[in-house]
PDB file of C-alpha atoms in Angstrom:
ATOM      1  CA  MET A   1      51.563  -9.466   6.905  1.00 72.00           C
ATOM      2  CA  ASP A   2      53.740  -9.000   3.804  1.00 78.00           C
ATOM      3  CA  PHE A   3      57.505  -9.382   4.115  1.00 81.00           C
ATOM      4  CA  SER A   4      60.117  -8.027   1.748  1.00 85.00           C
ATOM      5  CA  SER A   5      62.566 -10.695   2.859  1.00 93.00           C
ATOM      6  CA  LYS A   6      62.153 -14.433   3.342  1.00 94.00           C
ATOM      7  CA  LEU A   7      64.902 -14.336   5.975  1.00 94.00           C
ATOM      8  CA  LEU A   8      62.952 -11.699   7.908  1.00 94.00           C
ATOM      9  CA  GLU A   9      59.735 -13.699   7.578  1.00 94.00           C
ATOM     10  CA  ASN A  10      61.398 -16.868   8.894  1.00 95.00           C
ATOM     11  CA  ALA A  11      62.933 -15.009  11.845  1.00 94.00           C
ATOM     12  CA  VAL A  12      59.581 -13.422  12.738  1.00 95.00           C
ATOM     13  CA  TYR A  13      57.836 -16.790  12.492  1.00 95.00           C
ATOM     14  CA  GLU A  14      60.329 -18.464  14.850  1.00 95.00           C
ATOM     15  CA  MET A  15      60.163 -15.569  17.321  1.00 95.00           C
ATOM     16  CA  SER A  16      56.345 -15.679  17.308  1.00 96.00           C
ATOM     17  CA  GLN A  17      56.459 -19.301  18.511  1.00 96.00           C
ATOM     18  CA  LEU A  18      57.490 -18.039  21.958  1.00 94.00           C
ATOM     19  CA  PRO A  19      54.644 -17.807  24.517  1.00 92.00           C
ATOM     20  CA  GLY A  20      52.965 -14.411  24.638  1.00 93.00           C
ATOM     21  CA  ILE A  21      54.685 -13.206  21.461  1.00 95.00           C
ATOM     22  CA  GLY A  22      52.403 -12.353  18.538  1.00 94.00           C
ATOM     23  CA  LYS A  23      53.469 -11.628  14.972  1.00 93.00           C
ATOM     24  CA  ARG A  24      53.654  -7.846  15.475  1.00 94.00           C
ATOM     25  CA  THR A  25      55.700  -8.139  18.658  1.00 97.00           C
ATOM     26  CA  ALA A  26      57.943 -10.699  16.976  1.00 95.00           C
ATOM     27  CA  LEU A  27      58.519  -8.317  14.062  1.00 95.00           C
ATOM     28  CA  ARG A  28      59.401  -5.487  16.445  1.00 96.00           C
ATOM     29  CA  LEU A  29      61.913  -7.716  18.285  1.00 96.00           C
ATOM     30  CA  VAL A  30      63.529  -8.989  15.087  1.00 95.00           C
ATOM     31  CA  LEU A  31      63.880  -5.468  13.668  1.00 95.00           C
ATOM     32  CA  HIS A  32      65.413  -4.370  16.983  1.00 95.00           C
ATOM     33  CA  LEU A  33      67.988  -7.149  16.739  1.00 94.00           C
ATOM     34  CA  LEU A  34      68.844  -6.073  13.193  1.00 93.00           C
ATOM     35  CA  LYS A  35      69.637  -2.572  14.463  1.00 94.00           C
ATOM     36  CA  GLN A  36      72.045  -3.892  17.114  1.00 94.00           C
ATOM     37  CA  PRO A  37      75.736  -4.587  16.463  1.00 94.00           C
ATOM     38  CA  GLU A  38      76.155  -7.999  14.839  1.00 93.00           C
ATOM     39  CA  GLN A  39      78.307  -9.175  17.757  1.00 94.00           C
ATOM     40  CA  GLN A  40      75.454  -8.566  20.217  1.00 94.00           C
ATOM     41  CA  THR A  41      73.059 -10.672  18.141  1.00 92.00           C
ATOM     42  CA  ASN A  42      75.695 -13.388  17.889  1.00 94.00           C
ATOM     43  CA  HIS A  43      76.085 -13.382  21.681  1.00 96.00           C
ATOM     44  CA  LEU A  44      72.333 -13.910  22.047  1.00 94.00           C
ATOM     45  CA  ALA A  45      72.311 -16.726  19.498  1.00 93.00           C
ATOM     46  CA  GLU A  46      75.305 -18.395  21.166  1.00 95.00           C
ATOM     47  CA  ALA A  47      73.752 -18.117  24.637  1.00 96.00           C
ATOM     48  CA  LEU A  48      70.519 -19.749  23.432  1.00 93.00           C
ATOM     49  CA  SER A  49      72.412 -22.469  21.562  1.00 94.00           C
ATOM     50  CA  LYS A  50      74.560 -23.319  24.605  1.00 93.00           C
ATOM     51  CA  LEU A  51      71.490 -23.252  26.857  1.00 92.00           C
ATOM     52  CA  ARG A  52      69.738 -25.793  24.658  1.00 91.00           C
ATOM     53  CA  SER A  53      72.711 -28.121  24.224  1.00 91.00           C
ATOM     54  CA  GLU A  54      74.452 -27.920  27.606  1.00 91.00           C
ATOM     55  CA  VAL A  55      71.784 -27.279  30.246  1.00 91.00           C
ATOM     56  CA  ASN A  56      71.119 -30.030  32.786  1.00 92.00           C
ATOM     57  CA  PHE A  57      68.172 -30.917  34.985  1.00 94.00           C
ATOM     58  CA  CYS A  58      69.135 -31.703  38.562  1.00 96.00           C
ATOM     59  CA  LYS A  59      69.014 -35.457  39.160  1.00 95.00           C
ATOM     60  CA  THR A  60      67.568 -34.867  42.621  1.00 96.00           C
ATOM     61  CA  CYS A  61      64.923 -32.152  42.211  1.00 97.00           C
ATOM     62  CA  ASN A  62      64.638 -31.608  38.418  1.00 96.00           C
ATOM     63  CA  ASN A  63      65.583 -27.926  38.693  1.00 96.00           C
ATOM     64  CA  ILE A  64      67.604 -26.381  35.856  1.00 95.00           C
ATOM     65  CA  SER A  65      71.311 -26.620  36.580  1.00 94.00           C
ATOM     66  CA  ASP A  66      74.749 -26.356  34.993  1.00 92.00           C
ATOM     67  CA  THR A  67      75.747 -29.576  36.773  1.00 92.00           C
ATOM     68  CA  GLU A  68      74.150 -32.949  37.566  1.00 94.00           C
ATOM     69  CA  ILE A  69      73.143 -31.716  41.052  1.00 96.00           C
ATOM     70  CA  CYS A  70      71.905 -28.124  41.345  1.00 96.00           C
ATOM     71  CA  GLU A  71      73.410 -25.592  43.772  1.00 95.00           C
ATOM     72  CA  ILE A  72      70.373 -25.764  46.066  1.00 97.00           C
ATOM     73  CA  CYS A  73      70.478 -29.551  46.466  1.00 97.00           C
ATOM     74  CA  ALA A  74      74.271 -29.486  46.862  1.00 97.00           C
ATOM     75  CA  SER A  75      74.288 -26.757  49.518  1.00 96.00           C
ATOM     76  CA  PRO A  76      75.105 -27.989  53.060  1.00 96.00           C
ATOM     77  CA  LYS A  77      73.179 -24.997  54.440  1.00 96.00           C
ATOM     78  CA  ARG A  78      69.783 -26.252  53.221  1.00 97.00           C
ATOM     79  CA  ASP A  79      67.400 -28.239  55.421  1.00 96.00           C
ATOM     80  CA  ARG A  80      67.335 -31.655  53.751  1.00 96.00           C
ATOM     81  CA  SER A  81      64.354 -32.839  55.795  1.00 96.00           C
ATOM     82  CA  LEU A  82      62.089 -30.242  54.154  1.00 96.00           C
ATOM     83  CA  VAL A  83      61.018 -30.466  50.490  1.00 97.00           C
ATOM     84  CA  CYS A  84      58.797 -27.942  48.716  1.00 97.00           C
ATOM     85  CA  VAL A  85      56.826 -29.411  45.806  1.00 97.00           C
ATOM     86  CA  VAL A  86      56.321 -26.978  42.896  1.00 96.00           C
ATOM     87  CA  GLU A  87      55.019 -27.119  39.337  1.00 96.00           C
ATOM     88  CA  ASP A  88      57.988 -25.714  37.460  1.00 94.00           C
ATOM     89  CA  ILE A  89      61.303 -23.899  37.684  1.00 94.00           C
ATOM     90  CA  ARG A  90      59.708 -20.438  37.748  1.00 93.00           C
ATOM     91  CA  ASP A  91      58.125 -21.336  41.077  1.00 94.00           C
ATOM     92  CA  VAL A  92      61.535 -22.223  42.537  1.00 95.00           C
ATOM     93  CA  MET A  93      62.773 -18.787  41.479  1.00 94.00           C
ATOM     94  CA  ALA A  94      59.717 -17.086  42.979  1.00 90.00           C
ATOM     95  CA  ILE A  95      60.107 -18.818  46.361  1.00 92.00           C
ATOM     96  CA  GLU A  96      63.888 -18.297  46.440  1.00 94.00           C
ATOM     97  CA  SER A  97      63.353 -14.568  45.902  1.00 91.00           C
ATOM     98  CA  THR A  98      61.482 -14.395  49.234  1.00 86.00           C
ATOM     99  CA  SER A  99      64.581 -15.503  51.210  1.00 89.00           C
ATOM    100  CA  GLN A 100      62.153 -17.180  53.634  1.00 87.00           C
ATOM    101  CA  TYR A 101      62.650 -20.815  52.688  1.00 92.00           C
ATOM    102  CA  LYS A 102      65.751 -22.857  53.523  1.00 94.00           C
ATOM    103  CA  GLY A 103      64.697 -26.381  52.492  1.00 96.00           C
ATOM    104  CA  LEU A 104      64.967 -28.260  49.195  1.00 97.00           C
ATOM    105  CA  TYR A 105      62.608 -28.484  46.208  1.00 98.00           C
ATOM    106  CA  HIS A 106      61.003 -31.002  43.910  1.00 98.00           C
ATOM    107  CA  VAL A 107      59.896 -29.774  40.475  1.00 98.00           C
ATOM    108  CA  LEU A 108      56.977 -31.804  39.107  1.00 97.00           C
ATOM    109  CA  GLY A 109      57.139 -30.347  35.608  1.00 95.00           C
ATOM    110  CA  GLY A 110      53.451 -29.401  35.579  1.00 95.00           C
ATOM    111  CA  LYS A 111      50.185 -30.472  37.198  1.00 95.00           C
ATOM    112  CA  ILE A 112      47.569 -33.126  36.523  1.00 95.00           C
ATOM    113  CA  SER A 113      45.171 -31.829  33.876  1.00 93.00           C
ATOM    114  CA  PRO A 114      42.930 -34.374  32.101  1.00 91.00           C
ATOM    115  CA  MET A 115      41.638 -31.619  29.787  1.00 90.00           C
ATOM    116  CA  GLU A 116      45.192 -31.143  28.484  1.00 92.00           C
ATOM    117  CA  GLY A 117      45.963 -34.865  28.475  1.00 94.00           C
ATOM    118  CA  ILE A 118      48.432 -34.595  31.373  1.00 95.00           C
ATOM    119  CA  GLY A 119      48.267 -37.492  33.814  1.00 95.00           C
ATOM    120  CA  PRO A 120      50.341 -38.471  36.865  1.00 95.00           C
ATOM    121  CA  GLN A 121      52.640 -40.541  34.649  1.00 95.00           C
ATOM    122  CA  ASP A 122      53.646 -37.365  32.776  1.00 96.00           C
ATOM    123  CA  LEU A 123      54.955 -35.676  35.925  1.00 97.00           C
ATOM    124  CA  ASN A 124      57.929 -36.271  38.232  1.00 97.00           C
ATOM    125  CA  ILE A 125      55.755 -37.843  40.925  1.00 97.00           C
ATOM    126  CA  VAL A 126      57.408 -41.284  41.169  1.00 97.00           C
ATOM    127  CA  PRO A 127      60.854 -39.748  41.846  1.00 96.00           C
ATOM    128  CA  LEU A 128      59.255 -37.643  44.589  1.00 97.00           C
ATOM    129  CA  ILE A 129      57.731 -40.695  46.283  1.00 97.00           C
ATOM    130  CA  ASN A 130      61.102 -42.433  46.016  1.00 96.00           C
ATOM    131  CA  ARG A 131      62.795 -39.465  47.727  1.00 96.00           C
ATOM    132  CA  VAL A 132      60.349 -39.757  50.610  1.00 96.00           C
ATOM    133  CA  LYS A 133      60.909 -43.523  50.855  1.00 95.00           C
ATOM    134  CA  GLN A 134      64.626 -42.928  51.419  1.00 94.00           C
ATOM    135  CA  GLY A 135      63.677 -41.588  54.848  1.00 92.00           C
ATOM    136  CA  GLU A 136      65.501 -38.253  54.948  1.00 95.00           C
ATOM    137  CA  VAL A 137      62.477 -36.126  54.047  1.00 96.00           C
ATOM    138  CA  GLN A 138      60.268 -35.382  57.064  1.00 96.00           C
ATOM    139  CA  GLU A 139      57.912 -32.790  55.569  1.00 95.00           C
ATOM    140  CA  LEU A 140      56.548 -32.079  52.096  1.00 96.00           C
ATOM    141  CA  ILE A 141      55.178 -28.594  51.421  1.00 94.00           C
ATOM    142  CA  PHE A 142      52.668 -28.506  48.569  1.00 94.00           C
ATOM    143  CA  ALA A 143      53.238 -25.180  46.809  1.00 92.00           C
ATOM    144  CA  LEU A 144      51.236 -25.681  43.646  1.00 91.00           C
ATOM    145  CA  SER A 145      48.937 -23.052  42.154  1.00 84.00           C
ATOM    146  CA  SER A 146      45.581 -22.576  43.871  1.00 79.00           C
ATOM    147  CA  THR A 147      43.623 -24.035  40.956  1.00 84.00           C
ATOM    148  CA  MET A 148      41.513 -27.153  40.494  1.00 86.00           C
ATOM    149  CA  GLU A 149      44.429 -28.825  38.687  1.00 92.00           C
ATOM    150  CA  GLY A 150      46.826 -27.839  41.458  1.00 91.00           C
ATOM    151  CA  ASP A 151      44.526 -29.172  44.164  1.00 89.00           C
ATOM    152  CA  THR A 152      43.993 -32.402  42.217  1.00 93.00           C
ATOM    153  CA  THR A 153      47.751 -32.892  41.937  1.00 95.00           C
ATOM    154  CA  ASN A 154      48.243 -32.200  45.651  1.00 93.00           C
ATOM    155  CA  PHE A 155      45.591 -34.753  46.590  1.00 93.00           C
ATOM    156  CA  TYR A 156      46.965 -37.392  44.221  1.00 96.00           C
ATOM    157  CA  ILE A 157      50.444 -37.115  45.728  1.00 96.00           C
ATOM    158  CA  TYR A 158      48.963 -37.100  49.238  1.00 94.00           C
ATOM    159  CA  LYS A 159      47.227 -40.420  48.539  1.00 94.00           C
ATOM    160  CA  GLN A 160      50.461 -41.898  47.146  1.00 95.00           C
ATOM    161  CA  LEU A 161      52.175 -41.076  50.437  1.00 95.00           C
ATOM    162  CA  GLU A 162      49.789 -43.130  52.573  1.00 92.00           C
ATOM    163  CA  GLY A 163      51.740 -45.385  54.907  1.00 91.00           C
ATOM    164  CA  LEU A 164      54.932 -43.329  54.651  1.00 94.00           C
ATOM    165  CA  LYS A 165      56.268 -41.416  57.640  1.00 91.00           C
ATOM    166  CA  VAL A 166      56.162 -37.881  56.271  1.00 94.00           C
ATOM    167  CA  THR A 167      54.250 -34.730  57.251  1.00 94.00           C
ATOM    168  CA  THR A 168      52.386 -32.926  54.476  1.00 94.00           C
ATOM    169  CA  SER A 169      51.512 -29.246  54.517  1.00 92.00           C
ATOM    170  CA  THR A 170      50.342 -26.671  52.009  1.00 87.00           C
ATOM    171  CA  ILE A 171      51.132 -22.994  51.686  1.00 82.00           C
ATOM    172  CA  ALA A 172      48.655 -20.710  53.436  1.00 69.00           C
ATOM    173  CA  ARG A 173      45.952 -19.248  51.236  1.00 61.00           C
ATOM    174  CA  GLY A 174      47.480 -15.807  51.222  1.00 53.00           C
ATOM    175  CA  ILE A 175      47.663 -16.743  47.557  1.00 49.00           C
ATOM    176  CA  SER A 176      44.260 -16.077  46.004  1.00 49.00           C
ATOM    177  CA  VAL A 177      42.344 -19.074  44.694  1.00 43.00           C
ATOM    178  CA  GLY A 178      43.059 -19.471  40.999  1.00 44.00           C
ATOM    179  CA  ASP A 179      46.354 -17.553  41.146  1.00 53.00           C
ATOM    180  CA  GLU A 180      49.580 -18.817  39.618  1.00 58.00           C
ATOM    181  CA  LEU A 181      52.391 -18.977  42.170  1.00 57.00           C
ATOM    182  CA  GLU A 182      54.948 -17.168  40.034  1.00 62.00           C
ATOM    183  CA  TYR A 183      52.837 -13.981  39.949  1.00 56.00           C
ATOM    184  CA  ALA A 184      52.489 -13.628  43.722  1.00 60.00           C
ATOM    185  CA  ASP A 185      54.422 -10.804  45.343  1.00 60.00           C
ATOM    186  CA  GLU A 186      57.436 -11.791  47.439  1.00 66.00           C
ATOM    187  CA  VAL A 187      55.968 -10.736  50.805  1.00 57.00           C
ATOM    188  CA  THR A 188      52.724 -12.673  50.323  1.00 63.00           C
ATOM    189  CA  LEU A 189      54.535 -15.719  49.010  1.00 66.00           C
ATOM    190  CA  GLY A 190      57.057 -15.649  51.842  1.00 67.00           C
ATOM    191  CA  ARG A 191      54.314 -15.466  54.459  1.00 60.00           C
ATOM    192  CA  SER A 192      52.437 -18.297  52.770  1.00 67.00           C
ATOM    193  CA  ILE A 193      55.504 -20.521  53.118  1.00 72.00           C
ATOM    194  CA  LEU A 194      56.100 -19.594  56.751  1.00 70.00           C
ATOM    195  CA  ASN A 195      52.424 -19.919  57.711  1.00 67.00           C
ATOM    196  CA  ARG A 196      51.819 -23.215  55.924  1.00 74.00           C
ATOM    197  CA  ILE A 197      49.098 -25.488  57.285  1.00 67.00           C
ATOM    198  CA  PRO A 198      48.741 -29.291  57.499  1.00 78.00           C
ATOM    199  CA  PHE A 199      47.454 -30.622  54.183  1.00 74.00           C
ATOM    200  CA  GLU A 200      44.733 -32.612  55.966  1.00 70.00           C
ATOM    201  CA  ASN A 201      43.254 -29.308  57.168  1.00 63.00           C
ATOM    202  CA  ALA A 202      43.270 -27.958  53.637  1.00 61.00           C
ATOM    203  CA  ILE A 203      41.300 -31.003  52.429  1.00 63.00           C
ATOM    204  CA  LYS A 204      38.644 -30.503  55.125  1.00 59.00           C
ATOM    205  CA  ALA A 205      38.338 -26.802  54.304  1.00 56.00           C
ATOM    206  CA  SER A 206      37.809 -27.349  50.570  1.00 55.00           C
TER     207      SER A 206
END
């Protein structure tokens, strides 16, 4: 792809680094921004800059937050005895959109995947175990994707919890095997949370 401007080429290159954005799509987006009022482009640049420099990760659950403790963890209306374990922040958003879940969350930051070089030490598993050890959490809901990596991560955490007084459950398989949680429709996802099953049963069934 030939560019008449080095500035345009650099902008397209940076835009194409985003997931799911190829060079042609990046070029279309950059040209669109050039057609917009300069102030609008500046607003976008400022929002991204502030996001990168000022965003926090909740000290309790690792969710994205403007403060040290996110709104969900700080809310007195949430059930603090119930913690839903998810892979990333998009899963929190997906579950929250169902309006079916009133507990807290714990964001692992991914799932165990030896093929990608991701081990338990690369995830927020130790902080999760420490939360359980504090005694307030009575049930953990495993809400990871229905993939081999997701199941491996669930089982690893389950084994780390041996000897601790906590119930473990997993979302019902209304989510198809191999599906990513964030792509499930709200009704199916909501029912999967409400109809969760003991994790021990899920192990026996697999």
